[in-house]
CSV table of C-alpha atoms in Angstrom, one decimal:
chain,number,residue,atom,x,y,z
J,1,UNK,CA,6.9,2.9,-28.0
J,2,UNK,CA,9.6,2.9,-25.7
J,3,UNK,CA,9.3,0.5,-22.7
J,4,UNK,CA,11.8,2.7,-20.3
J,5,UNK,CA,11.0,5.8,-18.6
J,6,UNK,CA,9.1,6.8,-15.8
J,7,UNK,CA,6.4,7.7,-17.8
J,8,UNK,CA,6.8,4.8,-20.2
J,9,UNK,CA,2.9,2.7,-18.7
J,10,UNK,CA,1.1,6.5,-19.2
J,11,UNK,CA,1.8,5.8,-22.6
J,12,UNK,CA,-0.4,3.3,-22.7
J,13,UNK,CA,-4.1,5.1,-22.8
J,14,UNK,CA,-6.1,2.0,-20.5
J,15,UNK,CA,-3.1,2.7,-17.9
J,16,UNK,CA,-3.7,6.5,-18.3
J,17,UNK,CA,-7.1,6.4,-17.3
J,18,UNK,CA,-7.1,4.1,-14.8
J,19,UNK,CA,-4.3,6.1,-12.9
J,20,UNK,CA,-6.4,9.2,-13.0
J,21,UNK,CA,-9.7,6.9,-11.6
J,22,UNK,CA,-7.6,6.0,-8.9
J,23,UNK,CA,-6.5,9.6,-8.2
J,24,UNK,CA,-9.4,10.2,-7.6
J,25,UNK,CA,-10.3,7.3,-5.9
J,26,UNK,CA,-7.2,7.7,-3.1
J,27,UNK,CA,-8.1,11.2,-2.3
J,28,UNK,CA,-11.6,10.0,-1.5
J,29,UNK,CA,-10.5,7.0,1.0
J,30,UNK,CA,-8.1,9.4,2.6
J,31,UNK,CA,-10.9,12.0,2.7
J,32,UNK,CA,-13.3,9.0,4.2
J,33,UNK,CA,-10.3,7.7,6.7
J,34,UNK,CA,-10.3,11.6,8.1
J,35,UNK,CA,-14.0,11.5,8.5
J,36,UNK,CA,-14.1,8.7,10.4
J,37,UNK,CA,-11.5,8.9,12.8
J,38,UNK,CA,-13.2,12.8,13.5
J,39,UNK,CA,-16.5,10.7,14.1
J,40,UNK,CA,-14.9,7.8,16.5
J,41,UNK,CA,-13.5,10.4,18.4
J,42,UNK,CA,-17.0,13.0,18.9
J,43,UNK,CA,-18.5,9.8,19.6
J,44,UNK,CA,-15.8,8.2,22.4
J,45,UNK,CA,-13.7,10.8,22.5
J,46,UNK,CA,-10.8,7.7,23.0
J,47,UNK,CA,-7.4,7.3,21.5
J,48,UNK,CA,-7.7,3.5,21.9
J,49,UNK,CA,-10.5,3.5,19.9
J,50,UNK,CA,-8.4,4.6,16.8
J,51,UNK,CA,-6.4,1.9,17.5
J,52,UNK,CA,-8.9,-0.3,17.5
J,53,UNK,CA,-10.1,0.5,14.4
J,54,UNK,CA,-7.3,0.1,12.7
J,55,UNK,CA,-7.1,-2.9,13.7
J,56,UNK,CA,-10.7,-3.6,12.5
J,57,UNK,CA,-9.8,-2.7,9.1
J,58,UNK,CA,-6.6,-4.4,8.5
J,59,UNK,CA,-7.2,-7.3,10.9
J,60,UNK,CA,-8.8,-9.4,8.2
J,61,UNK,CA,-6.3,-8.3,5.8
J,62,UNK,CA,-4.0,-10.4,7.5
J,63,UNK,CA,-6.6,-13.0,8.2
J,64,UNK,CA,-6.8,-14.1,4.3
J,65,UNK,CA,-4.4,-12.1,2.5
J,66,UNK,CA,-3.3,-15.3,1.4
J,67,UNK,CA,-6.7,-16.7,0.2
J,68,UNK,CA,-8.1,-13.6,-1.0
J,69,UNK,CA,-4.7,-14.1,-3.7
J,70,UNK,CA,-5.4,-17.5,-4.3
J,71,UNK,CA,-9.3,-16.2,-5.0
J,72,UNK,CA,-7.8,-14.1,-7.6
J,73,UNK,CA,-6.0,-16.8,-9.5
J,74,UNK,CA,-9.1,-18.5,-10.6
J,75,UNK,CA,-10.8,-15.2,-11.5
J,76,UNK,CA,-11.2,-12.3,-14.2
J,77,UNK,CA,-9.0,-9.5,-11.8
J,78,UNK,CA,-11.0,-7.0,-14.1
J,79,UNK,CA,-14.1,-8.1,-12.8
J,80,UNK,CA,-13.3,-8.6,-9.1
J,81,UNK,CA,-12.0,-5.1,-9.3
J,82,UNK,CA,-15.6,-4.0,-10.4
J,83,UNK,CA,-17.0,-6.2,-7.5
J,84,UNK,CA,-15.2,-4.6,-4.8
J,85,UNK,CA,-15.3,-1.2,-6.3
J,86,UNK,CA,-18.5,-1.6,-6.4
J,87,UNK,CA,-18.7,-3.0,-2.1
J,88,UNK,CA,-16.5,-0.5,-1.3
J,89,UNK,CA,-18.7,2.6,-2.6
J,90,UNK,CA,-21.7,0.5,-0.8
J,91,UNK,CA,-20.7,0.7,2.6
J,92,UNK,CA,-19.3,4.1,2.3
J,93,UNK,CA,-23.0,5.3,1.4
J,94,UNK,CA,-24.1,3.1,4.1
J,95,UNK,CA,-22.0,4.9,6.3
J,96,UNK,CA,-23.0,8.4,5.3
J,97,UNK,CA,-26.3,7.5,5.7
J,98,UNK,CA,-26.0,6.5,9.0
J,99,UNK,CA,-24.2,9.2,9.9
J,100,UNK,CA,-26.4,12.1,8.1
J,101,UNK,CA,-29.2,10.5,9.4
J,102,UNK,CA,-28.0,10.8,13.3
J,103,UNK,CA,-28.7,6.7,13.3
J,104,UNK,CA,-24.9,6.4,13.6
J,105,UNK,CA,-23.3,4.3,16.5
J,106,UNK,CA,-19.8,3.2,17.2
J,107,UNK,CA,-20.4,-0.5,16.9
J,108,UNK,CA,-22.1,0.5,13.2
J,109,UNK,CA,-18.6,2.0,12.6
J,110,UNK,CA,-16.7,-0.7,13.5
J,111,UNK,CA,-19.2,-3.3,11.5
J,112,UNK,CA,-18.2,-1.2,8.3
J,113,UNK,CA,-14.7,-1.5,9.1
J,114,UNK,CA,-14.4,-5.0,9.4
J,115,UNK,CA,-16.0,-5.3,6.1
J,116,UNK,CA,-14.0,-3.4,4.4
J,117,UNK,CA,-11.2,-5.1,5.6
J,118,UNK,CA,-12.5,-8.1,4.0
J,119,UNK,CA,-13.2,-5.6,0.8
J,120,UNK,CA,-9.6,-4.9,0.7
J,121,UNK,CA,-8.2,-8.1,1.1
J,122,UNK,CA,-8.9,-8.5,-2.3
J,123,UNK,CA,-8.7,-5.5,-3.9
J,124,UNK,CA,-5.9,-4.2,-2.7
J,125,UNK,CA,-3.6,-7.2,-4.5
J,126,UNK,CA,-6.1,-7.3,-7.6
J,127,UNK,CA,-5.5,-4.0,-8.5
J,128,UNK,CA,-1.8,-4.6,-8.6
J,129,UNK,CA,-2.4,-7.5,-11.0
J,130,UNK,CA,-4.9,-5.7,-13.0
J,131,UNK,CA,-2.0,-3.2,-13.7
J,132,UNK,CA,0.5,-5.9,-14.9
J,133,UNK,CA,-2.6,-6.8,-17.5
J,134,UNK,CA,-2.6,-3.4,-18.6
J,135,UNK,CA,1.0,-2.4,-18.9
J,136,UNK,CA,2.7,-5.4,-19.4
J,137,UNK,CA,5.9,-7.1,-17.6
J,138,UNK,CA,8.6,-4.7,-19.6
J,139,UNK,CA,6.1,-1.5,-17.8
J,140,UNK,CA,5.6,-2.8,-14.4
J,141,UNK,CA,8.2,-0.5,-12.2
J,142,UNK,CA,7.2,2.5,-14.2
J,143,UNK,CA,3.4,1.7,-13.1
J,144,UNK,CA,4.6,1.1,-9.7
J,145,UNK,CA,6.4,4.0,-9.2
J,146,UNK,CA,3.5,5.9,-10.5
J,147,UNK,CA,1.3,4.5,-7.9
J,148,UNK,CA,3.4,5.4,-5.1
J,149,UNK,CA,3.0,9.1,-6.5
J,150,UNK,CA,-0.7,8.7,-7.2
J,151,UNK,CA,-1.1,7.3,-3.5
J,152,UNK,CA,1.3,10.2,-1.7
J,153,UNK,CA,-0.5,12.8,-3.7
J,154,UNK,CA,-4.0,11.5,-2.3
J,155,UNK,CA,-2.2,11.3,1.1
J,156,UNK,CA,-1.8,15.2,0.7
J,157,UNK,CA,-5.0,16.0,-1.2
J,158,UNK,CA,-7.7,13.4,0.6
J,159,UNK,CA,-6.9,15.0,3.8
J,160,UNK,CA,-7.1,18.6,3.0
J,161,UNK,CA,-10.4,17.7,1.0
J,162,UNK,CA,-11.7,16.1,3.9
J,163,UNK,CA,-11.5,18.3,6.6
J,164,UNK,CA,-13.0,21.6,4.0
J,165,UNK,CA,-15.6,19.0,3.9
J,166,UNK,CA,-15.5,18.6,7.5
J,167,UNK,CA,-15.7,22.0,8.4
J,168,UNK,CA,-18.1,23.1,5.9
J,169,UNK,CA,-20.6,20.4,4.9
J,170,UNK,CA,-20.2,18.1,7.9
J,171,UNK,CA,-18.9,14.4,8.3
J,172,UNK,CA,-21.0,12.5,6.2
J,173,UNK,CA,-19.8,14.4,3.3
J,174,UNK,CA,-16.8,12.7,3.3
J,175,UNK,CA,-18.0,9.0,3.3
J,176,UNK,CA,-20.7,10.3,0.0
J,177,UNK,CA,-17.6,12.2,-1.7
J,178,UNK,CA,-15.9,8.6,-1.4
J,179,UNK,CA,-18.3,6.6,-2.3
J,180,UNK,CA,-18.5,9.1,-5.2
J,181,UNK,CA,-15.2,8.8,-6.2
J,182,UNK,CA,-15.2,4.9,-6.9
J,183,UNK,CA,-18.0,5.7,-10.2
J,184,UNK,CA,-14.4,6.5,-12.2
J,185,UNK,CA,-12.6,3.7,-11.6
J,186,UNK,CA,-16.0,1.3,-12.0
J,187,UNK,CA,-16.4,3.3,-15.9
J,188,UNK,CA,-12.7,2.5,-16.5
J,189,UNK,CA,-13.0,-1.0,-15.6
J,190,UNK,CA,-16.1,-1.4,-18.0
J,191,UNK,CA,-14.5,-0.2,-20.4
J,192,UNK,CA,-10.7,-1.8,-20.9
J,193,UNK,CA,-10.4,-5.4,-20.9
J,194,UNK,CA,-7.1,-6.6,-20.3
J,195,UNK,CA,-6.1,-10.3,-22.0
J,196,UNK,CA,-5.9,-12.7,-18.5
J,197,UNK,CA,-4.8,-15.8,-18.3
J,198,UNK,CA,-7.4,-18.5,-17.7
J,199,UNK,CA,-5.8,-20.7,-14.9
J,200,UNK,CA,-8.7,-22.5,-12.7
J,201,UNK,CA,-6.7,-24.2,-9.6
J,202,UNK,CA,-8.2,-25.3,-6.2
J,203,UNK,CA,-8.0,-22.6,-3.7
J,204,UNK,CA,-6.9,-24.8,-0.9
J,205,UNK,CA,-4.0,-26.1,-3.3
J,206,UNK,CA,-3.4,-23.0,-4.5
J,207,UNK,CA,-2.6,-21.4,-0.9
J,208,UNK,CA,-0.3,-23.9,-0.7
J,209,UNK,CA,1.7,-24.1,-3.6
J,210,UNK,CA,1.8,-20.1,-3.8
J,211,UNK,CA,3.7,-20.8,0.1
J,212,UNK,CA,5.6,-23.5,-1.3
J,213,UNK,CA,6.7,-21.1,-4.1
J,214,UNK,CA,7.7,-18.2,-1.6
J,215,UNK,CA,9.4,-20.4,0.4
J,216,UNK,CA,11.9,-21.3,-2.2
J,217,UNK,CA,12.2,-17.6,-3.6
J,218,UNK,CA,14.5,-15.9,-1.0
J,219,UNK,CA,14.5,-12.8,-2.5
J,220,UNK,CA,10.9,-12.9,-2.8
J,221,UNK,CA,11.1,-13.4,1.2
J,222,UNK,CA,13.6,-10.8,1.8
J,223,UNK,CA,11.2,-8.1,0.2
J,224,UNK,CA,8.5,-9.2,2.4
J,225,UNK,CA,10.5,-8.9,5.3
J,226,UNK,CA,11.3,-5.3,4.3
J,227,UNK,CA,7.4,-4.7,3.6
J,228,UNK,CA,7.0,-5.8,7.2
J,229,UNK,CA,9.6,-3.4,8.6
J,230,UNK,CA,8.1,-1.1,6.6
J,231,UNK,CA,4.7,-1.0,8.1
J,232,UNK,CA,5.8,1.1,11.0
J,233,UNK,CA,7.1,3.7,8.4
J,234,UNK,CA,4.0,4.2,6.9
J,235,UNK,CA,1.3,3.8,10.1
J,236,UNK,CA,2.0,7.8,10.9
J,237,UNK,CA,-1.0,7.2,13.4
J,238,UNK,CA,0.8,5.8,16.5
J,239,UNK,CA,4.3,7.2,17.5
J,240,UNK,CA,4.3,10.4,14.9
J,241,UNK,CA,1.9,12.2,16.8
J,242,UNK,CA,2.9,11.5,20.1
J,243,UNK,CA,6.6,12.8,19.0
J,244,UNK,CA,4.7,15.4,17.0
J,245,UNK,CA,3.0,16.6,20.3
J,246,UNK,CA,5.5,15.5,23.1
J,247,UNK,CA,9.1,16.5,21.7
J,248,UNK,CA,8.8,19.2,18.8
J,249,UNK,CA,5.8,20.7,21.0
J,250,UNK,CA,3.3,21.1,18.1
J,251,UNK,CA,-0.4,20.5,17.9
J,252,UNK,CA,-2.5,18.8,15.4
J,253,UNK,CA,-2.3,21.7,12.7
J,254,UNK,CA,2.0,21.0,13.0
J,255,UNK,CA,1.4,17.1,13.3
J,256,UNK,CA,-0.2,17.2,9.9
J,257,UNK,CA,2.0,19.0,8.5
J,258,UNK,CA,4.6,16.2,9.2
J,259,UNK,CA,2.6,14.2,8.0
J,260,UNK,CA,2.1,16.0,4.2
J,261,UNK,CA,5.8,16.5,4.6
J,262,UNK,CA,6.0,13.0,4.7
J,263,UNK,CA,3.8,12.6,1.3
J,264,UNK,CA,5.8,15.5,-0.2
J,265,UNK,CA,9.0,13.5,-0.3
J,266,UNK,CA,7.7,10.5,-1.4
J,267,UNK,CA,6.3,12.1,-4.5
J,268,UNK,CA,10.2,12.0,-6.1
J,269,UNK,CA,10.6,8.7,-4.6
J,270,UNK,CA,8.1,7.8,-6.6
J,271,UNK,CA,9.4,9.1,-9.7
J,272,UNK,CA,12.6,7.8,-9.0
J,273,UNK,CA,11.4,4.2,-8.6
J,274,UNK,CA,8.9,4.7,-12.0
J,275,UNK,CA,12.2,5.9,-14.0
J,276,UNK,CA,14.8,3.0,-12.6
J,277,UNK,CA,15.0,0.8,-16.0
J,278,UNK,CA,14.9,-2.8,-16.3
J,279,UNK,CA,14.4,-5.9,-13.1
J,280,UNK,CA,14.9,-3.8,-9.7
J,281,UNK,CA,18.3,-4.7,-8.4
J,282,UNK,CA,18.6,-7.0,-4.9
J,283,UNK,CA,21.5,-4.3,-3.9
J,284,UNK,CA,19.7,-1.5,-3.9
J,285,UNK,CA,16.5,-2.3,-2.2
J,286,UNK,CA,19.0,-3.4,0.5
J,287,UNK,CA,20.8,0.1,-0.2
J,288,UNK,CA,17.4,1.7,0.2
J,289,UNK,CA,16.3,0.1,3.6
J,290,UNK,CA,19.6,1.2,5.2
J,291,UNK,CA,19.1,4.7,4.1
J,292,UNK,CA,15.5,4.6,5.0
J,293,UNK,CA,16.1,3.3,8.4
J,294,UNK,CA,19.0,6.1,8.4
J,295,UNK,CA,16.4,9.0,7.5
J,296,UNK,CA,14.0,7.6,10.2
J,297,UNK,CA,16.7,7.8,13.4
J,298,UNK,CA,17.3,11.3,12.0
J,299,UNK,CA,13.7,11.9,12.9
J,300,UNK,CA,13.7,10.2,16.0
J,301,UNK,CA,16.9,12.1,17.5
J,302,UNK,CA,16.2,15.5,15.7
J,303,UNK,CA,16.9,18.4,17.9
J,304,UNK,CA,14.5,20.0,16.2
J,305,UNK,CA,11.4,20.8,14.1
J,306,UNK,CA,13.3,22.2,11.2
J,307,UNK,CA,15.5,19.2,11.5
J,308,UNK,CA,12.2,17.1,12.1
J,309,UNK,CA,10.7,18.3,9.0
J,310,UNK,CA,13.9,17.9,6.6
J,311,UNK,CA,14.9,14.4,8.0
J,312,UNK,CA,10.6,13.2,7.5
J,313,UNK,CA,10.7,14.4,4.1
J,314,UNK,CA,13.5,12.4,3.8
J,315,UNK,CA,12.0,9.3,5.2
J,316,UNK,CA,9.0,9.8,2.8
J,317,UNK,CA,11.8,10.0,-0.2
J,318,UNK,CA,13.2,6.8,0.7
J,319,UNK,CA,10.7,4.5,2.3
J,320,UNK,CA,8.6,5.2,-1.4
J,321,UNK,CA,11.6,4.3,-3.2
J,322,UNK,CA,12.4,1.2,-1.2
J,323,UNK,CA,8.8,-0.3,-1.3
J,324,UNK,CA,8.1,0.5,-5.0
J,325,UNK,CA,11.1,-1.3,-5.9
J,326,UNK,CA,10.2,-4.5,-3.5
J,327,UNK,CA,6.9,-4.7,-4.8
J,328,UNK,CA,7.7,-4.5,-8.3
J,329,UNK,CA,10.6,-7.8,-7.3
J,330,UNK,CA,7.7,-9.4,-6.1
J,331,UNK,CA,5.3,-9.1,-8.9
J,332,UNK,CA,8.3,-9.9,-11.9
J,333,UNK,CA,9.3,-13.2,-10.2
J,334,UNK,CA,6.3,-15.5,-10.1
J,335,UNK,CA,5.0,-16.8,-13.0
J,336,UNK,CA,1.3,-15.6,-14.4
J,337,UNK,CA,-0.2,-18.2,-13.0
J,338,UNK,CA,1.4,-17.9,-9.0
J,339,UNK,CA,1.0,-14.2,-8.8
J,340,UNK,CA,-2.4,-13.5,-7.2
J,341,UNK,CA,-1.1,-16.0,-4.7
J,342,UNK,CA,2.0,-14.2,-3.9
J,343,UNK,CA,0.0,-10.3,-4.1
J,344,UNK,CA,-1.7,-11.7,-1.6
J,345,UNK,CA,0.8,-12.7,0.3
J,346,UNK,CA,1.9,-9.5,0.1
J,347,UNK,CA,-1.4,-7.4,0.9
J,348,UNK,CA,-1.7,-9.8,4.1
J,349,UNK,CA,2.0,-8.5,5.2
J,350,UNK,CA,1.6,-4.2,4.1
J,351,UNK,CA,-0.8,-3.5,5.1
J,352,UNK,CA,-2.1,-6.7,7.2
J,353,UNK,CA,0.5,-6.8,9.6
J,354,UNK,CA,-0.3,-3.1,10.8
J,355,UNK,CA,-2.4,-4.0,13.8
J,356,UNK,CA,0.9,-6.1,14.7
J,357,UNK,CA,3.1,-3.8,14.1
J,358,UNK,CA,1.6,-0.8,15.5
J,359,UNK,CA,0.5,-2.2,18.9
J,360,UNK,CA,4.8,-2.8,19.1
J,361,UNK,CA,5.2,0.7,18.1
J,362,UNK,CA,2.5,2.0,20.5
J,363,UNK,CA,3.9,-0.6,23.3
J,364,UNK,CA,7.8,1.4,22.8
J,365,UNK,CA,6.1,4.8,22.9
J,366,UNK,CA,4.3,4.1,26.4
J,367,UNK,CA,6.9,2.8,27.9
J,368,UNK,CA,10.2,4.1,26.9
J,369,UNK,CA,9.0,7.2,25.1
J,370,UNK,CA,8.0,8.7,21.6
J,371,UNK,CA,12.0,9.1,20.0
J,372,UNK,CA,12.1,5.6,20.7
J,373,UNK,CA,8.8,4.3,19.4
J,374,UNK,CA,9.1,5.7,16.3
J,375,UNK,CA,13.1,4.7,16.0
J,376,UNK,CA,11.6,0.9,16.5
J,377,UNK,CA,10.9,1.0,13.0
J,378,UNK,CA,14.2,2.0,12.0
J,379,UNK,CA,15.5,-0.6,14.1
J,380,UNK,CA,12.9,-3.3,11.9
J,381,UNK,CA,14.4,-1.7,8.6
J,382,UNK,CA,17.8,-2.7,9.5
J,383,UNK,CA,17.1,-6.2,10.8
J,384,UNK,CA,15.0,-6.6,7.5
J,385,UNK,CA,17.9,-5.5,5.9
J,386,UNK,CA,20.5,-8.0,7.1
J,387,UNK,CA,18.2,-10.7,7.2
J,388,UNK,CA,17.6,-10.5,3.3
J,389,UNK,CA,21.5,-9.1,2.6
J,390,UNK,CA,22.5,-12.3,0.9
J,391,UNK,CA,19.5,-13.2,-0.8
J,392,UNK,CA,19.1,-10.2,-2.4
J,393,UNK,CA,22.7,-10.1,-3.3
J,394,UNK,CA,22.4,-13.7,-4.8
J,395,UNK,CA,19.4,-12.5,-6.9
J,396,UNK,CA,21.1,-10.0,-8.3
J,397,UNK,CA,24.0,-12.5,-9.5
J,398,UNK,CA,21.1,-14.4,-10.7
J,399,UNK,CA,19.3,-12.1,-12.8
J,400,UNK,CA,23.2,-11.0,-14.6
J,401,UNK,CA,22.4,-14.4,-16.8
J,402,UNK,CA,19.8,-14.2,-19.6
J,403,UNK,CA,16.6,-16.1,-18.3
J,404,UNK,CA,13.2,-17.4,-20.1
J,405,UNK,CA,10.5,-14.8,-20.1
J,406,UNK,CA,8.1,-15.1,-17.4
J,407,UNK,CA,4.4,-15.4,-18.9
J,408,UNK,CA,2.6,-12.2,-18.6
């Protein structure tokens, strides 16, 4: 079995059927994250309230991020995958429930999104782990890559599914089809049983030596910086549809349609991340953010919609590319034993730091207009860029020299 290729982890049959679980499993979260944002607003009828609740969800994210990967070191990431597989399809029947049964209100909706916040605090890094259990070290950028196009794919399916479902069965069909959609991946999980490592530290200790770690890693902290920037990229909820609506002139049927543009051309950046062989190079991540950052002023100053459209595919091509490539740096470098710490690290940054990030976003577009609130995150993207230009560099010089295999 060859270990190169883009395809090279769906050669392995646990990876094969845990890709197509979470397939499924993205298209229903987007289908429940169109759902609920069509309830907020028949409820309140108010923009800020969307804001809000994004900031409800990934508000603890950033909160403990850090802990949640500590938390992970000292347990089986098989079995906290089936626990919050298992919470997340709870709450989503909770909120169906609520909702079919007219019992809904908006401080209900809110409640739910603060605990799933806390739900995906962990999952969201121990699902990245669980992969590197499954595929191995030599498979991790293919399995990466692949995520990125399972994840683009639900961002272009989940949608779509959502507002049939919408239109046809009403909102609370969303939030059961999700909760639905988490029965695969709970099977798969029973079912394949990765060998983990058995490592048992304090969590308080563990938060900080996984800091301690990062600190010292500069690469490491040059691709979070970039994951940072990159935030703004992927929120398509706060400047997009103002410059979807105020400059190109198009309603909500053209905004998403940017938006699936968007998830169109991150589908090859996915592939082309899965097929890059061997530890991703320092020089082209940096490469990448520049050209990502390049693709997003094209958006912001397109004369346009046909330019609009070309340039967001574009962005959607590159940003992919860029963060599969940064995430898989980040997994590769710390040992076995320091990796739920710094996936956590990670979750807590993309997607914790969105409410941050967004609210600056949303501040630009108020106040000096929508080509400029969404060029602010070009303008992140290039700062992230020079800020980790020599580290990046240095760990490319680094990795040239044969090193000991980390433990996997």
């Amino acid at each position: 079995m060859r270990a190169q290729g883009a395809f090279a982890s769906l050669r392995i049959p646990a990876f094969r059927w845990w890709f197509l679980a979470q397939t499924l499993s993205g298209s229903g979260g987007m289908a429940q994250n169109v759902g609920t944002a069509w309830l907020l607003l028949r409820l309140t009828g108010s923009g800020i309230d969307l804001g809000l609740l994004t900031t409800a969800t990934f508000g603890p994210v950033l909160l403990v991020g850090a802990w949640a990967g500590a938390l992970l070191d000292r347990l089986d990431h098989r079995r906290a995958l089936m626990a919050t597989n298992a919470a997340a399809a709870a709450l989503a029947v909770l909120l169906a429930t609520l909702t079919a049964s007219g019992a809904i209100r908006v401080w209900m909706i809110f409640a739910i999104a603060v605990a799933n916040g806390f739900v995906l605090a962990v999952d969201q890094p121990a699902r990245q782990l669980y992969v590197v259990e499954l595929v191995g070290r030599e498979r991790v950028q293919s399995a990466v890559g692949l995520f990125e196009v399972m994840i683009n794919a639900s961002r272009v399916l989940g949608p779509a599914v959502g507002g049939a479902m919408i239109a046809t069965l009403g909102v609370a069909a969303c939030f059961y089809a999700n909760a639905a959609s988490f029965l695969p991946a709970i099977v798969v999980l029973g079912h394949f049983h990765p060998r983990t490592h058995a490592v048992r530290p304090a969590v308080r200790a563990s938060v900080r030596e996984g800091l301690r770690y990062v600190r010292h890693a500069p690469a490491i902290v040059a691709c979070l910086v970039i994951a940072g920037a990159s935030g703004m990229v992927f929120n398509t909820g706060v400047a997009l549809p103002v410059l979807a609506s105020r400059t190109f002139g198009l309603g909500g049927g053209g905004y998403g349609a940017l938006v699936a543009t968007f998830g169109l051309g991150a589908l090859p950046g996915g592939y082309a991340a899965a097929r890059s062989g061997g530890e991703p190079r320092g020089r082209l991540i940096r490469f990448l953010c520049l050209l990502t950052a390049a693709a997003v002023f094209a958006v912001a100053v397109a004369p346009n919609t046909v330019v609009a459209f070309a340039a967001m595919a574009f962005v959607g091509f590159c940003s992919i590319w860029l963060i599969a490539l940064a995430n898989t740096l980040v997994q590769l470098q710390p040992e076995a034993h320091l990796r739920g710490r710094v996936m956590g690290l990670w979750t807590a940054i993309l997607p914790g730091l969105t409410p941050v990030t967004g609210l600056a976003a949303g501040a630009v577009t108020q106040l000096a207009g929508p080509r400029e609130g969404y060029g602010l995150s070009g303008v992140a993207l290039v700062a992230a860029a020079l800020l980790g230009w020599r580290a990046l560099g240095a760990h490319d010089e680094k990795e040239s020299t044969p090193r000991a295999a980390l433990t996997s």
